[in-house]
Amino acid sequence: MLETVVVPLLKIAVLLNAVLVAVTFLVLMERKVIAWAQSRLGPMRVGPYGILQAIADPIKLILKEDITPAKADKYVFTLAPIMSLVPALVVFAVVPFGPDPLYYVSDINVGLLFIISVTSIGVYGIILGGWASNSKYPLLASLRASAQLISYEIAVTMTLVSVILTTGTLSLVGIVEAQREGGLWFAFVQPVALMLVFIGGLAETNRAPFDLPEAETELTGGFHTEYSGMRFSLFFLAEYANMIVISAIVVIMFFGGWLAPFPNVPALAFLGFLPPWVWFIGKIFLFLYVFIWIRATLPRYRYDQLMGLGWKVLIPIAIGNLVVTGILKVAF
Amino acid sequence: MAEAIVFWTLAVLILGLGVMVISARSAVHSVLFLVVNFLLVAVLYVTLNAEFVAVIQVLVYAGGIVVLYLFVVMLVNLKKAPERYADPRRIAWTGTLLAGAVLAEVIAIVYASVSSDEAGAAGGGFGADTPFAECGAGPLVSCNTEQLGWVLYTSYLIPFELASMLLLVAMVGAIVLAKRHL
């Protein structure tokens, strides 16, 4: 009873709280980093250096009036934000923060497929949010968003298959262990796959330069234009939680998860003084920083360029990478 | 006991949602009921220790195909009820015929699997002769992914390749239909 019910429930509670708190501080981090990139200070008023802004923002969102448009489909309008947040949180059930079972909720045999399939459910929140608003800009934005998500999902999934070919396992713990045994992060073994997954991840989380669903200059705010208060903030939470998910996938698949750099080099063994989960979370935040950095640097794509990049560049490269990996796997 | 409770709860929910799919007024609502239905069927697969099939069910049906249904339903004008476009008597006839065919198919499958279970009970059942027969360690970690892959690429290689050719032909056909001037 204790092992099968109480311990997993405790782990889930800790994990969910950690993710949601991380998301609120990620929003602050984004505002700060973009401010610094633009020679501004960013939020400075609430608490020292604006740190408490991360707590003030959620309180503001909870207290705001929650409006349902008169012509909206009431049930679907309420359901959409939930359907977009829940998959983003469910994914963390299989993310391993460290080598032993204490650090993950479960290690299932099909971990990677689980992540891919659960994140593919997240698209419903966006489509239904836009449709249920019964308003033209949100509908346009949600059509854009879902077309973008579906197109880039193909490239990302196909690229992940080439990584699976090199490891021979779908378990996330197994993938990290394979990198420890090989002594080399897959970033060095599969550099093309890394680029594809990262670019696809940017597009799947609707982040700049692929943030067309939220192109405020064309669409007045995107699929969540009609949302306010807590329902809006659920969409917001889902977007940032998905950023963490994509960073976690990139770290696990290509940067050795909880491993210290070059785990087999004796001269670097001292790096093991940090516990594994610190390495893991540190690497995740490094990638979150890259996400924000890219948003501060690159302009937005045009819509036809975006679809062209997905279908005519990323998918052919992904197929090529898969074929080459297969040939090398059979040859050696 | 626990398994029976889970199974019957799931069965009632799945059937109930199935009824909701065909009785919902709004087409979008009925697509939503269909998604939940598919997710619950995936849970049913998990209780049968078929995690791979469960995950593929979510990935392909709930995450892929139904999204396309939703697109169609959203983009097609449904202000006029779809029944208005067709002859109700013909719908009733085709419906009865199709339902009868599906029922016959289900009965045939159940009959065939029951008789093959009796035959296979001595042989150890599915995947027993693959190299991965002994790697199912815990209750939550089994290796039917490896077993499935092995069976699919050895015993069922030709049907598998034929199915993929069929999908390719369907895809090319859809592109030709959608784009008259290539």
Coordinates of C-alpha atoms in Angstrom, one line a residue:
Chain A
M1 CA 0.0 0.0 0.0
L2 CA 2.7 2.5 1.0
E3 CA 4.9 1.6 -1.9
T4 CA 2.2 1.5 -4.6
V5 CA -0.1 4.3 -3.6
V6 CA 1.3 6.7 -1.0
V7 CA 4.9 7.2 -2.3
P8 CA 3.9 7.8 -5.9
L9 CA 1.2 10.2 -4.8
L10 CA 3.7 12.1 -2.7
K11 CA 6.1 12.2 -5.7
I12 CA 3.4 13.4 -8.0
A13 CA 2.4 16.2 -5.5
V14 CA 6.0 17.4 -5.2
L15 CA 6.6 17.2 -8.9
L16 CA 3.4 19.1 -9.9
N17 CA 4.2 21.9 -7.4
A18 CA 7.8 22.1 -8.5
V19 CA 6.7 22.4 -12.2
L20 CA 4.1 25.0 -11.5
V21 CA 6.4 27.1 -9.3
A22 CA 9.2 26.7 -12.0
V23 CA 6.7 28.0 -14.6
T24 CA 5.9 31.2 -12.6
F25 CA 9.6 31.9 -12.2
L26 CA 10.2 31.0 -15.8
V27 CA 7.8 33.9 -16.8
L28 CA 9.9 36.2 -14.6
M29 CA 13.1 34.9 -16.1
E30 CA 11.8 35.5 -19.6
R31 CA 10.8 39.1 -18.8
K32 CA 14.2 39.7 -17.2
V33 CA 16.3 38.2 -19.9
I34 CA 14.4 39.9 -22.7
A35 CA 14.7 43.2 -20.8
W36 CA 18.5 42.7 -20.4
A37 CA 18.8 41.9 -24.1
Q38 CA 17.0 45.2 -24.9
S39 CA 19.1 47.2 -22.4
R40 CA 16.2 47.6 -19.9
L41 CA 15.8 46.5 -16.3
G42 CA 12.6 44.5 -16.5
P43 CA 10.3 44.2 -13.5
M44 CA 12.0 45.9 -10.5
R45 CA 9.2 47.1 -8.2
V46 CA 7.9 43.9 -6.5
G47 CA 10.5 42.6 -4.1
P48 CA 14.3 42.9 -4.5
Y49 CA 15.1 43.0 -8.3
G50 CA 11.5 42.2 -9.0
I51 CA 11.7 38.6 -7.8
L52 CA 8.3 38.6 -6.1
Q53 CA 6.7 39.6 -9.5
A54 CA 6.5 35.8 -10.0
I55 CA 4.0 35.6 -7.1
A56 CA 2.2 38.9 -7.9
D57 CA 1.4 37.8 -11.4
P58 CA -0.5 34.6 -10.5
I59 CA -2.4 36.5 -7.7
K60 CA -3.5 39.2 -10.3
L61 CA -4.6 36.5 -12.7
I62 CA -6.6 34.6 -10.1
L63 CA -8.4 37.8 -8.9
K64 CA -9.2 39.0 -12.5
E65 CA -12.8 38.7 -13.7
D66 CA -13.4 35.5 -15.7
I67 CA -15.5 36.4 -18.7
T68 CA -17.3 33.9 -21.0
P69 CA -18.3 35.6 -24.3
A70 CA -22.1 35.5 -24.9
K71 CA -21.9 33.5 -28.1
A72 CA -19.2 31.1 -27.0
D73 CA -19.8 27.3 -26.6
K74 CA -19.7 27.4 -22.7
Y75 CA -18.6 23.8 -22.0
V76 CA -16.0 23.6 -24.7
F77 CA -14.8 27.1 -23.8
T78 CA -14.1 25.9 -20.2
L79 CA -12.7 22.6 -21.3
A80 CA -10.2 23.9 -23.8
P81 CA -7.7 25.5 -21.3
I82 CA -7.8 22.3 -19.2
M83 CA -7.2 20.1 -22.2
S84 CA -4.2 22.2 -23.0
L85 CA -2.6 22.2 -19.5
V86 CA -3.2 18.6 -18.4
P87 CA -1.1 16.9 -21.1
A88 CA 1.8 19.3 -20.4
L89 CA 1.8 18.2 -16.8
V90 CA 1.1 14.4 -17.4
V91 CA 4.3 14.2 -19.4
F92 CA 6.4 14.7 -16.2
A93 CA 5.2 11.2 -15.0
V94 CA 8.0 9.6 -17.1
V95 CA 10.7 12.3 -16.9
P96 CA 13.6 10.9 -14.8
F97 CA 15.4 13.5 -12.7
G98 CA 18.0 11.0 -11.5
P99 CA 19.3 7.4 -11.8
D100 CA 17.3 5.7 -9.0
P101 CA 13.6 5.2 -8.7
L102 CA 13.4 7.9 -6.1
Y103 CA 13.8 10.5 -8.8
Y104 CA 11.1 9.5 -11.2
V105 CA 7.4 8.6 -10.8
S106 CA 7.6 5.7 -13.3
D107 CA 9.9 4.3 -15.8
I108 CA 7.7 2.6 -18.4
N109 CA 9.0 0.6 -21.3
V110 CA 7.4 3.0 -23.8
G111 CA 8.4 6.2 -22.1
L112 CA 9.4 8.2 -25.2
L113 CA 6.3 7.2 -27.1
F114 CA 4.3 8.1 -24.0
I115 CA 5.7 11.6 -24.1
I116 CA 5.1 12.0 -27.9
S117 CA 1.5 10.7 -27.7
V118 CA 0.5 12.8 -24.6
T119 CA 1.9 16.0 -26.1
S120 CA 0.0 15.3 -29.3
I121 CA -3.2 15.5 -27.2
G122 CA -2.3 19.1 -26.2
V123 CA -3.3 20.4 -29.7
Y124 CA -7.0 20.0 -28.7
G125 CA -6.8 22.8 -26.2
I126 CA -5.6 25.1 -28.9
I127 CA -8.1 24.1 -31.6
L128 CA -11.1 24.0 -29.2
G129 CA -10.1 27.3 -27.5
G130 CA -10.1 29.0 -30.9
W131 CA -13.3 27.4 -32.0
A132 CA -15.3 27.8 -28.8
S133 CA -14.6 31.5 -28.6
N134 CA -16.8 31.9 -31.7
S135 CA -14.7 34.8 -32.9
K136 CA -12.8 35.1 -36.1
Y137 CA -9.2 35.9 -35.0
P138 CA -9.0 33.1 -32.4
L139 CA -10.4 30.7 -35.0
L140 CA -7.7 31.7 -37.6
A141 CA -5.0 31.5 -34.9
S142 CA -6.1 28.1 -33.8
L143 CA -6.2 26.8 -37.4
R144 CA -2.7 28.1 -37.8
A145 CA -1.5 26.6 -34.5
S146 CA -2.8 23.2 -35.2
A147 CA -1.5 23.0 -38.7
Q148 CA 1.9 24.1 -37.4
L149 CA 1.8 21.6 -34.5
I150 CA 0.8 18.7 -36.8
S151 CA 3.5 19.5 -39.4
Y152 CA 6.4 19.8 -37.0
E153 CA 5.3 16.8 -34.9
I154 CA 6.1 14.6 -37.9
A155 CA 9.6 15.9 -38.2
V156 CA 10.3 15.7 -34.5
T157 CA 8.9 12.2 -34.1
M158 CA 10.8 10.9 -37.1
T159 CA 14.0 12.4 -35.7
L160 CA 13.4 10.8 -32.3
V161 CA 13.1 7.4 -34.1
S162 CA 16.7 7.7 -35.3
V163 CA 17.8 8.3 -31.7
I164 CA 15.8 5.2 -30.6
L165 CA 17.7 3.3 -33.3
T166 CA 21.0 4.1 -31.7
T167 CA 19.8 3.1 -28.2
G168 CA 17.4 0.2 -28.9
T169 CA 15.2 1.3 -26.0
L170 CA 12.2 3.6 -25.6
S171 CA 12.7 3.9 -21.8
L172 CA 14.0 7.4 -20.9
V173 CA 16.1 5.9 -18.1
G174 CA 17.5 3.4 -20.6
I175 CA 18.3 6.2 -23.1
V176 CA 20.4 8.1 -20.4
E177 CA 22.0 4.9 -19.3
A178 CA 23.0 4.2 -22.9
Q179 CA 24.8 7.6 -23.0
R180 CA 26.6 6.7 -19.8
E181 CA 27.8 3.4 -21.1
G182 CA 28.9 4.9 -24.4
G183 CA 30.7 7.7 -22.5
L184 CA 29.4 10.2 -25.0
W185 CA 26.3 12.4 -25.1
F186 CA 24.1 11.8 -28.1
A187 CA 24.6 15.5 -29.0
F188 CA 27.9 14.4 -30.4
V189 CA 26.6 11.2 -32.0
Q190 CA 23.4 12.7 -33.5
P191 CA 24.1 16.4 -34.1
V192 CA 21.6 16.7 -37.0
A193 CA 18.9 15.1 -34.9
L194 CA 19.6 17.5 -32.1
M195 CA 19.1 20.5 -34.4
L196 CA 15.9 19.1 -35.8
V197 CA 14.4 18.3 -32.4
F198 CA 15.3 21.7 -31.1
I199 CA 13.9 23.6 -34.1
G200 CA 10.8 21.4 -34.1
G201 CA 10.4 21.9 -30.3
L202 CA 10.5 25.7 -30.8
A203 CA 7.7 25.3 -33.4
E204 CA 5.7 22.9 -31.3
T205 CA 5.7 25.2 -28.3
N206 CA 4.7 28.1 -30.5
R207 CA 7.7 30.1 -29.5
A208 CA 9.5 32.8 -31.5
P209 CA 10.5 32.7 -34.3
F210 CA 7.5 30.3 -34.9
D211 CA 5.0 32.2 -32.7
L212 CA 2.5 32.7 -35.5
P213 CA -0.5 31.5 -33.5
E214 CA 0.2 34.4 -31.2
A215 CA 1.2 37.0 -33.8
E216 CA -0.3 39.9 -32.0
T217 CA 0.3 42.3 -34.9
E218 CA -1.9 40.2 -37.2
L219 CA -4.3 38.3 -34.9
T220 CA -4.8 40.6 -31.9
G221 CA -3.4 38.0 -29.5
G222 CA -4.0 34.6 -30.9
F223 CA -6.3 31.7 -30.0
H224 CA -6.7 33.0 -26.4
T225 CA -7.9 36.5 -27.4
E226 CA -11.3 35.9 -25.8
Y227 CA -10.0 34.4 -22.6
S228 CA -9.4 36.2 -19.4
G229 CA -8.5 35.5 -15.7
M230 CA -7.6 32.0 -14.6
R231 CA -8.7 30.3 -17.9
F232 CA -6.2 32.5 -19.8
S233 CA -3.5 31.7 -17.3
L234 CA -4.1 28.0 -17.8
F235 CA -3.1 28.5 -21.5
F236 CA -0.2 30.5 -20.3
L237 CA 0.9 27.8 -17.9
A238 CA 0.6 25.2 -20.6
E239 CA 2.8 27.1 -22.9
Y240 CA 5.6 27.4 -20.4
A241 CA 5.2 23.9 -19.1
N242 CA 5.6 22.7 -22.7
M243 CA 8.8 24.7 -22.9
I244 CA 10.1 22.8 -19.9
V245 CA 8.9 19.5 -21.4
I246 CA 10.8 20.2 -24.7
S247 CA 13.9 21.2 -22.8
A248 CA 13.7 18.1 -20.7
I249 CA 13.4 15.9 -23.9
V250 CA 16.4 17.6 -25.5
V251 CA 18.4 17.2 -22.3
I252 CA 17.5 13.5 -21.9
M253 CA 17.9 12.5 -25.5
F254 CA 21.0 14.5 -26.4
F255 CA 22.7 15.9 -23.3
G256 CA 22.9 12.9 -21.0
G257 CA 20.0 13.7 -18.7
W258 CA 21.3 13.7 -15.1
L259 CA 24.9 12.8 -16.1
A260 CA 27.8 15.1 -15.6
P261 CA 29.7 16.1 -18.8
F262 CA 31.9 13.3 -20.2
P263 CA 31.0 10.7 -17.4
N264 CA 33.7 8.3 -18.4
V265 CA 36.7 10.7 -18.4
P266 CA 38.5 10.2 -15.0
A267 CA 39.9 13.8 -15.0
L268 CA 36.3 15.2 -15.0
A269 CA 35.0 12.8 -12.3
F270 CA 35.0 15.6 -9.7
L271 CA 32.0 17.0 -11.5
G272 CA 30.0 14.3 -9.8
F273 CA 30.1 16.3 -6.6
L274 CA 26.8 17.9 -7.7
P275 CA 23.8 15.5 -7.2
P276 CA 22.3 14.2 -10.5
W277 CA 19.1 16.2 -10.2
V278 CA 21.0 19.4 -10.0
W279 CA 22.7 18.6 -13.3
F280 CA 19.4 17.7 -14.9
I281 CA 17.6 20.9 -13.8
G282 CA 20.6 23.0 -14.5
K283 CA 20.7 21.7 -18.1
I284 CA 17.0 22.2 -18.5
F285 CA 17.3 25.9 -17.5
L286 CA 20.2 26.3 -19.8
F287 CA 17.9 25.3 -22.7
L288 CA 15.1 27.5 -21.4
Y289 CA 17.5 30.4 -21.5
V290 CA 18.3 29.5 -25.1
F291 CA 14.5 29.6 -25.9
I292 CA 14.3 33.1 -24.4
W293 CA 17.5 34.2 -26.1
I294 CA 16.1 33.1 -29.5
R295 CA 12.9 35.0 -28.8
A296 CA 14.8 38.2 -28.0
T297 CA 17.0 37.8 -31.1
L298 CA 15.1 36.5 -34.1
P299 CA 12.2 38.0 -36.0
R300 CA 9.1 36.0 -36.8
Y301 CA 8.7 33.8 -39.8
R302 CA 6.1 34.4 -42.5
Y303 CA 3.4 31.7 -42.5
D304 CA 4.2 30.2 -45.9
Q305 CA 7.9 30.1 -45.0
L306 CA 7.0 28.3 -41.8
M307 CA 5.1 25.5 -43.5
G308 CA 7.8 25.4 -46.2
L309 CA 10.5 24.9 -43.6
G310 CA 8.6 22.2 -41.9
W311 CA 7.6 20.1 -44.9
K312 CA 10.3 20.8 -47.4
V313 CA 13.4 21.1 -45.2
L314 CA 13.0 19.5 -41.8
I315 CA 11.0 16.4 -42.8
P316 CA 13.4 15.4 -45.7
I317 CA 16.4 16.0 -43.4
A318 CA 14.7 13.9 -40.7
I319 CA 14.1 11.0 -43.2
G320 CA 17.7 11.3 -44.5
N321 CA 19.1 11.2 -40.9
L322 CA 16.9 8.1 -40.2
V323 CA 18.2 6.3 -43.3
V324 CA 21.9 7.1 -42.5
T325 CA 21.5 6.1 -38.9
G326 CA 19.9 2.8 -40.0
I327 CA 22.7 2.1 -42.5
L328 CA 25.4 2.9 -39.9
K329 CA 23.7 0.7 -37.3
V330 CA 23.6 -2.3 -39.7
A331 CA 27.2 -1.7 -41.0
F332 CA 28.8 -1.5 -37.5
Chain B
M1 CA -11.2 -8.2 -8.0
A2 CA -9.6 -4.8 -8.5
E3 CA -9.1 -5.7 -12.1
A4 CA -12.7 -6.6 -12.5
I5 CA -13.9 -3.2 -11.0
V6 CA -11.5 -1.3 -13.3
F7 CA -12.7 -3.3 -16.3
W8 CA -16.4 -2.9 -15.7
T9 CA -16.1 0.8 -14.9
L10 CA -14.1 1.3 -18.1
A11 CA -16.6 -0.8 -20.1
V12 CA -19.6 1.2 -18.9
L13 CA -17.8 4.5 -19.5
I14 CA -16.7 3.5 -23.0
L15 CA -20.1 2.3 -24.1
G16 CA -21.8 5.4 -22.5
L17 CA -19.4 7.7 -24.4
G18 CA -20.0 5.7 -27.6
V19 CA -23.7 6.5 -27.2
M20 CA -22.9 10.1 -26.5
V21 CA -20.8 10.3 -29.7
I22 CA -23.8 9.4 -31.9
S23 CA -26.4 11.3 -29.8
A24 CA -24.7 14.7 -29.3
R25 CA -26.4 17.6 -31.0
S26 CA -23.2 19.5 -31.9
A27 CA -20.7 17.7 -34.2
V28 CA -17.8 19.2 -32.3
H29 CA -19.1 17.8 -29.0
S30 CA -19.5 14.4 -30.5
V31 CA -15.9 14.5 -31.8
L32 CA -14.8 15.4 -28.2
F33 CA -16.7 12.4 -26.8
L34 CA -14.9 10.3 -29.4
V35 CA -11.5 11.5 -28.1
V36 CA -12.4 10.7 -24.5
N37 CA -13.7 7.3 -25.7
F38 CA -10.3 6.6 -27.5
L39 CA -8.4 7.6 -24.4
L40 CA -10.4 5.2 -22.2
V41 CA -9.9 2.4 -24.7
A42 CA -6.2 3.1 -24.3
V43 CA -6.6 2.7 -20.5
L44 CA -8.3 -0.6 -21.2
Y45 CA -5.2 -1.7 -23.2
V46 CA -2.9 -0.8 -20.3
T47 CA -4.9 -3.0 -18.0
L48 CA -4.2 -5.8 -20.5
N49 CA -0.4 -5.1 -20.1
A50 CA -0.3 -3.9 -23.7
E51 CA 1.4 -0.5 -23.1
F52 CA 2.7 -0.2 -26.7
V53 CA -0.8 -0.7 -28.2
A54 CA -2.2 1.8 -25.7
V55 CA 0.3 4.5 -26.5
I56 CA -0.1 4.0 -30.2
Q57 CA -3.9 4.2 -29.7
V58 CA -3.4 7.6 -28.1
L59 CA -0.8 8.8 -30.6
V60 CA -2.6 7.7 -33.8
Y61 CA -6.3 7.9 -33.0
A62 CA -6.7 10.4 -30.2
G63 CA -3.8 12.6 -31.3
G64 CA -3.8 12.3 -35.0
I65 CA -6.9 11.1 -36.8
V66 CA -9.5 12.8 -34.5
V67 CA -7.7 16.1 -34.9
L68 CA -8.4 15.8 -38.6
Y69 CA -12.0 15.0 -37.9
L70 CA -12.2 18.1 -35.9
F71 CA -10.7 20.2 -38.7
V72 CA -13.4 18.8 -41.1
V73 CA -16.2 19.4 -38.6
M74 CA -15.0 22.9 -37.9
L75 CA -14.6 23.9 -41.6
V76 CA -17.7 22.3 -43.0
N77 CA -20.9 24.3 -42.7
L78 CA -23.0 22.4 -40.3
K79 CA -25.7 25.0 -39.7
K80 CA -28.0 22.9 -41.8
A81 CA -28.4 19.4 -40.3
P82 CA -26.5 16.8 -42.3
E83 CA -29.7 14.7 -42.6
R84 CA -31.2 17.3 -44.8
Y85 CA -28.7 16.5 -47.6
A86 CA -29.6 12.8 -47.8
D87 CA -32.5 10.4 -48.3
P88 CA -33.3 9.1 -44.8
R89 CA -34.6 5.8 -46.0
R90 CA -31.3 5.0 -47.8
I91 CA -29.3 6.0 -44.7
A92 CA -31.4 3.6 -42.6
W93 CA -30.8 0.7 -45.1
T94 CA -27.0 1.3 -45.4
G95 CA -26.8 1.8 -41.6
T96 CA -28.5 -1.5 -40.9
L97 CA -26.3 -3.3 -43.4
L98 CA -23.1 -1.8 -42.1
A99 CA -24.0 -2.5 -38.5
G100 CA -24.9 -6.1 -39.3
A101 CA -21.6 -6.6 -41.1
V102 CA -19.6 -5.2 -38.1
L103 CA -21.6 -7.3 -35.7
A104 CA -20.8 -10.4 -37.8
E105 CA -17.1 -9.5 -37.9
V106 CA -16.9 -9.0 -34.1
I107 CA -18.6 -12.3 -33.5
A108 CA -16.2 -14.0 -36.0
I109 CA -13.2 -12.5 -34.3
V110 CA -14.3 -13.4 -30.8
Y111 CA -15.1 -17.0 -32.0
A112 CA -11.7 -17.3 -33.7
S113 CA -9.7 -15.9 -30.8
V114 CA -11.5 -18.1 -28.3
S115 CA -10.7 -21.2 -30.3
S116 CA -7.1 -20.1 -30.9
D117 CA -6.7 -19.4 -27.1
E118 CA -7.7 -23.0 -26.4
A119 CA -5.1 -24.2 -29.0
G120 CA -2.5 -21.7 -27.9
A121 CA -2.8 -22.4 -24.2
A122 CA -0.5 -25.4 -24.6
G123 CA 2.0 -23.4 -26.6
G124 CA 2.4 -20.5 -24.2
G125 CA 0.5 -17.9 -26.2
F126 CA 1.7 -14.7 -28.0
G127 CA 5.4 -14.0 -28.2
A128 CA 6.5 -17.1 -26.4
D129 CA 8.9 -18.1 -29.2
T130 CA 10.6 -14.7 -29.6
P131 CA 14.0 -13.9 -28.1
F132 CA 12.4 -11.5 -25.7
A133 CA 10.1 -14.0 -24.0
E134 CA 11.7 -13.8 -20.6
C135 CA 12.3 -10.0 -20.2
G136 CA 9.0 -9.0 -18.6
A137 CA 10.3 -8.1 -15.2
G138 CA 7.8 -6.1 -13.1
P139 CA 4.0 -5.5 -13.3
L140 CA 4.5 -2.1 -14.9
V141 CA 7.5 -2.8 -17.1
S142 CA 7.0 -5.5 -19.7
C143 CA 8.6 -5.8 -23.0
N144 CA 5.8 -6.4 -25.4
T145 CA 7.2 -3.6 -27.6
E146 CA 10.2 -5.8 -28.5
Q147 CA 8.0 -8.9 -28.9
L148 CA 5.6 -7.0 -31.1
G149 CA 8.4 -5.7 -33.3
W150 CA 9.9 -9.1 -33.6
V151 CA 6.6 -10.8 -34.6
L152 CA 5.8 -7.9 -37.0
Y153 CA 9.1 -8.1 -38.8
T154 CA 9.4 -11.9 -39.0
S155 CA 6.1 -13.8 -39.1
Y156 CA 3.9 -10.9 -40.4
L157 CA 6.4 -9.1 -42.6
I158 CA 4.5 -9.4 -45.9
P159 CA 1.1 -8.3 -44.5
F160 CA 2.9 -5.4 -42.7
E161 CA 4.6 -4.2 -45.9
L162 CA 1.3 -4.6 -47.9
A163 CA -0.5 -2.5 -45.3
S164 CA 2.2 0.2 -45.7
M165 CA 1.8 0.1 -49.5
L166 CA -1.9 0.5 -49.1
L167 CA -1.4 3.6 -46.9
L168 CA 1.0 5.0 -49.4
V169 CA -1.5 4.5 -52.3
A170 CA -4.2 6.1 -50.2
M171 CA -2.0 9.1 -49.5
V172 CA -1.0 9.6 -53.2
G173 CA -4.7 9.2 -54.1
A174 CA -5.7 11.9 -51.6
I175 CA -3.1 14.3 -53.0
V176 CA -4.3 13.6 -56.5
L177 CA -7.9 14.2 -55.5
A178 CA -7.1 17.4 -53.7
K179 CA -4.8 18.9 -56.3
R180 CA -6.3 18.5 -59.8
H181 CA -3.5 20.5 -61.5
L182 CA -0.2 19.1 -60.3

